[in-house]
Amino acid sequence: MADCSQVAHAHNFSSLIPVAAYLADGYSHGVLMLNSNGMDITINDTQLTYRIIGGLVDMYFFMGPTPEAVIRQYHQVIGAPLMPPYWTLGLHQSKWGYPNISVLEEVVANYSAAGLPLESLWVDIEYMQSRFRSMTFDEVRFPATEMRKFVQKLHAAGMSWVPIFNPAVSADPGYKSYVDGTKANVWMKDYKGETYVGQVWPGMSVYPDYLAAPNITRWLTKEVKRFYDQVPFDGMWLDMCEPSNFCTGMNCKPDPKNETQMHWLTLETPVDYMQMARRDLRIIPNRTTCQMVCEQPAATNSLAHPPYSINNGGMWGVAPLSTKIVHPTAKHADGTTEYDAHNLYGTSMAMRHYQAASAVMKNKRPFILTRSTSPGAGRFTGHWTGDNAADWINLYLSIGGIINTNMWGMSMAGADICGYIDMTQESRGDPANKWLPDAEFQELCNRWTSAGAFYPFSRNHMIIYSRPHEFYRWPDVTAAAKKAYGLRYQLLTYFYTGLFMAHTRGGTLARPLLFTDPSDVGARNATQQWLMGEAVLISPAITPNTTTVQSYFTAGTWYSAWDYAALRIKKGHYVELDAPRGHVPVHFRGGAIIPMQRTQTLPKVTRDVRFMPVTLVVTLPATTSLGGEGVAAAVQDALGPMPPYILEDPCATAHRKHADKFVSCGMLYMDQDDPVISTNNTLQVWYTAIAGELARSGTVQNQVVANGAHFKSKLKIKAIHIVGVPGAEGDVAMASLYGKQSYTANYDHNTKVLRISGIDFDAGRP
């Protein structure tokens, strides 16, 4: 139940998602144990074992048969992922420890001077007044009037800002949020029915009962509106929401006679915020150490000491169930104890903040990012993987982290790029060999930048102690970022379409390679790669001192996203690819249609891309379609590669009708961030390409599902690239629209690419 970081090799995490998916002989199935209590889960080749300390046995089985079908069935139970606003696909920058507005302005200026995009700034607890009172502005470091002017400049430039929100509220009689919350009776209670008191960043703190307090939504919406009216924000970043507690006890109170404890408990945040990081002052270690007297439970208390002790380990070693959290004996308004509901706190906090943001932001689609989750949280929030470390193993672990989070039901997932925790020897006194030397740290950040550019949620974030690692800090990292984000920004509409499909159907944006061919045993071990959507494979370098990567490819044709060079794979195997520093291998899967928006220069913000002309990249598959019965049998019996988008009706229909022809499918989706999505305010178009037996002639057709009035003549198709067309030097290419209007068509027999240009076709035109 405790909150542990990857750095500690913890057994315990910020989230509880008791779902498992299995793959055997190509067939996939899954099981969900829908239970919020603490549990140990063990798995081996033949058994999945749950040891649960309470609650119901509420199990769901998902029969697949494909891995993506299992995930969709699971999402039907817990709810599909939210649809985030478009801007969330941009590059985000954050740090715990940007000390004032002037430094934020420098960060924005440095990104611009480096020629890098920057979508938003995420501001940590340093913006808060006094002892980190959430939803307040420090009058010296971040005065509200100046912060409002700064954010107005960000908005004018197409950028955004996202502040952090912590659940713990300062129990200060002069703090309006505390006063109003007390009047509204929204705080969690202890076992005696009195307000539960713990210690977090504000010092002595109380906890909103997001799960059950009758007035919680009204109180929170009022608080959020007061804050938003001072400085309009664009998203909400929820942290410490397990909920964390620096003390351990059934209830805690200060000891006025203990001057040392009272000093640290009531210490004001330094005006010079960087004093927080000074080792000699020991502000952070003492602020995060319990400075109160806490009542401890009797050994016979079954909520604190249940008959079965789960593996509540981690950075504290073997720890009691109540370590560093709101105590299991604390209660919600409906009588539920934290023993039963601890793992629901983060999700309930995300739900309430989503509701409050929706009410306050009116016609803007909210975006919430949280650390603590449970099944169903993805309906309200995205998720980042928590406090990772600046080392190679955490770069590797980030791949599994974003894949798992997507399968759990949160499409907008990411890890802190370059690593959050990088406490140097000077700042912490740790052994010199524990942290990477400067040169290797730079290499790590270069590689992590290339990989992280293709996380669904892509953010550079670091701790206050860290060596700075914004992408403009080193020329080679800047170059790596320009290259990787240059491709990402061309694929924004493709990614956004994938998010829409997950939102409306369930399923994943980031997923394992094995999803393309469940029968390929080798693909199950391709843990250093991931797919974005149906057709984009990322194969980053994640080890030091390397210039190549061993990347696995399932059967089919794969095309380099950089130059369309083809890899024709008859049977899945590893391929050695060049990966010099600053380059990341990215491939398009054959059988897909990928909308891209190519730019002459790297865009600064996502709004510059949203309605840019589209190039449809048609990637021809390796083989002709098996037809209706053949494809159905392949899907049902997991006989081989799954064609892209085969679970979607337009694509399945195209395969059913065009046996023995080359079939490619894809979708284009766009909206304008309306809170409610409908066919009246979106653009939804399916594309299918059908090529003849020799793939030397064919058609590209569209099926318009929605074309809201806002999109009339706004998003245009300007070109089509058909990749993998066989031909010879001197072949003459021709293209026409509706068999009438002719367009410029050029065929390159070396790259096997047919380029059709000058189209200027309304994307929503039938």
Coordinates of N, CA, C and O in Angstrom, one line a residue, residues 524-581:
R524 N 7.2 -12.3 -28.2 CA 6.9 -12.1 -26.8 C 8.1 -11.7 -25.9 O 7.9 -11.2 -24.8
N525 N 9.3 -11.8 -26.4 CA 10.5 -11.4 -25.7 C 11.0 -10.1 -26.2 O 12.1 -9.6 -25.8
A526 N 10.3 -9.4 -27.1 CA 10.8 -8.1 -27.7 C 10.4 -7.0 -26.7 O 9.6 -6.1 -27.0
T527 N 11.1 -7.0 -25.6 CA 10.7 -6.0 -24.5 C 11.4 -4.7 -24.6 O 11.2 -3.8 -23.7
Q528 N 12.2 -4.5 -25.6 CA 12.9 -3.2 -25.8 C 12.3 -2.4 -26.9 O 12.9 -1.4 -27.3
Q529 N 11.1 -2.8 -27.3 CA 10.4 -2.0 -28.4 C 9.0 -1.9 -28.0 O 8.5 -2.5 -27.1
W530 N 8.3 -1.0 -28.7 CA 6.8 -0.9 -28.6 C 6.2 -0.3 -29.8 O 6.9 0.3 -30.6
L531 N 4.9 -0.7 -30.0 CA 4.1 -0.1 -31.1 C 3.3 1.1 -30.6 O 2.8 1.1 -29.4
M532 N 3.2 2.1 -31.4 CA 2.3 3.2 -31.2 C 1.1 2.9 -32.2 O 1.3 3.1 -33.4
G533 N 0.0 2.6 -31.6 CA -1.1 2.2 -32.5 C -0.9 1.0 -33.3 O -0.1 0.1 -32.9
E534 N -1.6 0.9 -34.4 CA -1.5 -0.4 -35.2 C -0.2 -0.5 -36.1 O 0.1 -1.5 -36.5
A535 N 0.5 0.7 -36.3 CA 1.4 0.6 -37.4 C 2.8 1.3 -37.2 O 3.6 1.3 -38.1
V536 N 3.1 1.8 -36.0 CA 4.4 2.5 -35.8 C 5.2 1.8 -34.8 O 4.8 1.8 -33.6
L537 N 6.3 1.3 -35.1 CA 7.2 0.5 -34.2 C 8.4 1.3 -33.8 O 9.1 1.8 -34.7
I538 N 8.6 1.4 -32.5 CA 9.8 2.2 -32.0 C 10.8 1.2 -31.4 O 10.4 0.3 -30.6
S539 N 12.0 1.3 -31.8 CA 13.1 0.4 -31.4 C 14.3 1.2 -30.9 O 15.3 1.2 -31.6
P540 N 14.2 1.8 -29.8 CA 15.3 2.7 -29.3 C 16.5 1.9 -28.8 O 16.5 0.7 -28.4
A541 N 17.6 2.6 -28.8 CA 18.8 2.1 -28.1 C 18.7 2.4 -26.6 O 18.5 3.6 -26.3
I542 N 18.9 1.4 -25.8 CA 18.7 1.7 -24.3 C 19.9 1.2 -23.5 O 19.7 1.0 -22.3
T543 N 21.0 1.0 -24.1 CA 22.2 0.6 -23.4 C 23.3 1.6 -23.8 O 23.3 2.2 -24.9
P544 N 24.4 1.8 -23.0 CA 25.4 2.7 -23.3 C 26.4 2.1 -24.3 O 26.5 0.9 -24.5
N545 N 27.1 3.0 -24.9 CA 28.3 2.7 -25.8 C 27.8 1.7 -26.9 O 28.5 0.7 -27.2
T546 N 26.8 2.1 -27.6 CA 26.3 1.2 -28.7 C 26.0 2.1 -29.9 O 25.6 3.2 -29.8
T547 N 26.1 1.5 -31.1 CA 25.7 2.2 -32.3 C 24.7 1.4 -33.1 O 24.4 1.8 -34.2
T548 N 24.3 0.2 -32.6 CA 23.3 -0.6 -33.3 C 22.3 -1.1 -32.2 O 22.6 -1.1 -31.1
V549 N 21.2 -1.6 -32.7 CA 20.2 -2.3 -31.9 C 19.8 -3.5 -32.6 O 19.7 -3.6 -33.8
Q550 N 19.4 -4.5 -31.8 CA 18.8 -5.8 -32.3 C 17.3 -5.6 -32.1 O 16.8 -5.7 -31.0
S551 N 16.6 -5.4 -33.2 CA 15.2 -5.2 -33.2 C 14.5 -6.4 -33.8 O 14.9 -6.9 -34.8
Y552 N 13.4 -6.8 -33.1 CA 12.6 -7.9 -33.6 C 11.5 -7.4 -34.5 O 10.9 -6.3 -34.3
F553 N 11.3 -8.1 -35.6 CA 10.2 -7.8 -36.5 C 9.4 -9.1 -36.7 O 9.9 -10.2 -37.0
T554 N 8.1 -9.0 -36.6 CA 7.2 -10.1 -37.0 C 7.0 -10.1 -38.5 O 7.4 -9.2 -39.2
A555 N 6.4 -11.2 -38.9 CA 6.3 -11.4 -40.4 C 5.5 -10.3 -41.0 O 4.5 -9.8 -40.5
G556 N 6.0 -9.9 -42.2 CA 5.3 -8.9 -43.0 C 6.4 -7.9 -43.5 O 7.6 -8.2 -43.5
T557 N 5.9 -6.8 -44.1 CA 6.8 -5.8 -44.6 C 6.8 -4.6 -43.7 O 5.7 -4.1 -43.3
W558 N 8.0 -4.2 -43.3 CA 8.1 -3.0 -42.4 C 9.0 -1.9 -43.1 O 10.0 -2.3 -43.7
Y559 N 8.5 -0.7 -43.1 CA 9.2 0.4 -43.8 C 9.7 1.4 -42.8 O 9.1 1.8 -41.9
S560 N 11.0 1.8 -43.1 CA 11.6 2.8 -42.2 C 10.8 4.1 -42.3 O 10.4 4.6 -43.4
A561 N 10.5 4.7 -41.2 CA 9.7 6.0 -41.2 C 10.6 7.1 -41.7 O 10.1 8.2 -42.0
W562 N 11.9 6.9 -41.7 CA 12.8 8.0 -42.1 C 13.0 8.0 -43.6 O 13.1 9.1 -44.2
D563 N 13.1 6.9 -44.3 CA 13.3 6.9 -45.7 C 12.5 5.9 -46.5 O 12.8 5.7 -47.7
Y564 N 11.6 5.2 -45.9 CA 10.7 4.2 -46.5 C 11.5 2.9 -46.9 O 10.9 2.1 -47.6
A565 N 12.7 2.7 -46.5 CA 13.4 1.5 -46.8 C 12.7 0.3 -46.2 O 12.2 0.3 -45.1
A566 N 12.6 -0.7 -47.0 CA 11.7 -1.9 -46.7 C 12.5 -3.0 -46.0 O 13.6 -3.3 -46.4
L567 N 11.9 -3.6 -45.0 CA 12.4 -4.9 -44.5 C 11.3 -5.9 -44.7 O 10.2 -5.8 -44.2
R568 N 11.6 -6.9 -45.5 CA 10.6 -8.0 -45.8 C 10.9 -9.2 -45.0 O 11.9 -9.9 -45.2
I569 N 10.0 -9.5 -44.0 CA 10.2 -10.5 -43.0 C 9.3 -11.7 -43.3 O 8.1 -11.5 -43.2
K570 N 9.8 -12.8 -43.7 CA 9.0 -14.0 -43.9 C 8.6 -14.7 -42.6 O 7.5 -15.2 -42.5
K571 N 9.5 -14.7 -41.7 CA 9.3 -15.3 -40.4 C 9.9 -14.4 -39.3 O 11.0 -13.9 -39.6
G572 N 9.3 -14.2 -38.2 CA 9.8 -13.2 -37.2 C 11.2 -13.5 -36.8 O 11.5 -14.7 -36.5
H573 N 12.0 -12.5 -36.8 CA 13.4 -12.6 -36.3 C 14.0 -11.2 -36.0 O 13.4 -10.2 -36.3
Y574 N 15.1 -11.3 -35.3 CA 15.8 -10.1 -35.0 C 16.6 -9.5 -36.2 O 17.2 -10.3 -37.0
V575 N 16.7 -8.2 -36.3 CA 17.5 -7.6 -37.3 C 18.3 -6.5 -36.7 O 17.9 -5.7 -35.8
E576 N 19.6 -6.5 -37.0 CA 20.5 -5.5 -36.5 C 20.3 -4.2 -37.3 O 20.4 -4.2 -38.5
L577 N 20.0 -3.1 -36.6 CA 19.8 -1.8 -37.2 C 20.8 -0.8 -36.7 O 21.2 -0.8 -35.5
D578 N 21.2 0.1 -37.6 CA 22.0 1.2 -37.2 C 21.3 2.1 -36.3 O 20.1 2.5 -36.5
A579 N 21.9 2.5 -35.2 CA 21.3 3.4 -34.2 C 22.4 4.3 -33.6 O 22.7 4.2 -32.4
P580 N 23.1 5.1 -34.4 CA 24.1 6.0 -33.8 C 23.4 7.0 -32.9 O 22.2 7.2 -32.9
R581 N 24.2 7.6 -32.0 CA 23.6 8.5 -31.0 C 22.9 9.6 -31.7 O 23.3 10.2 -32.6

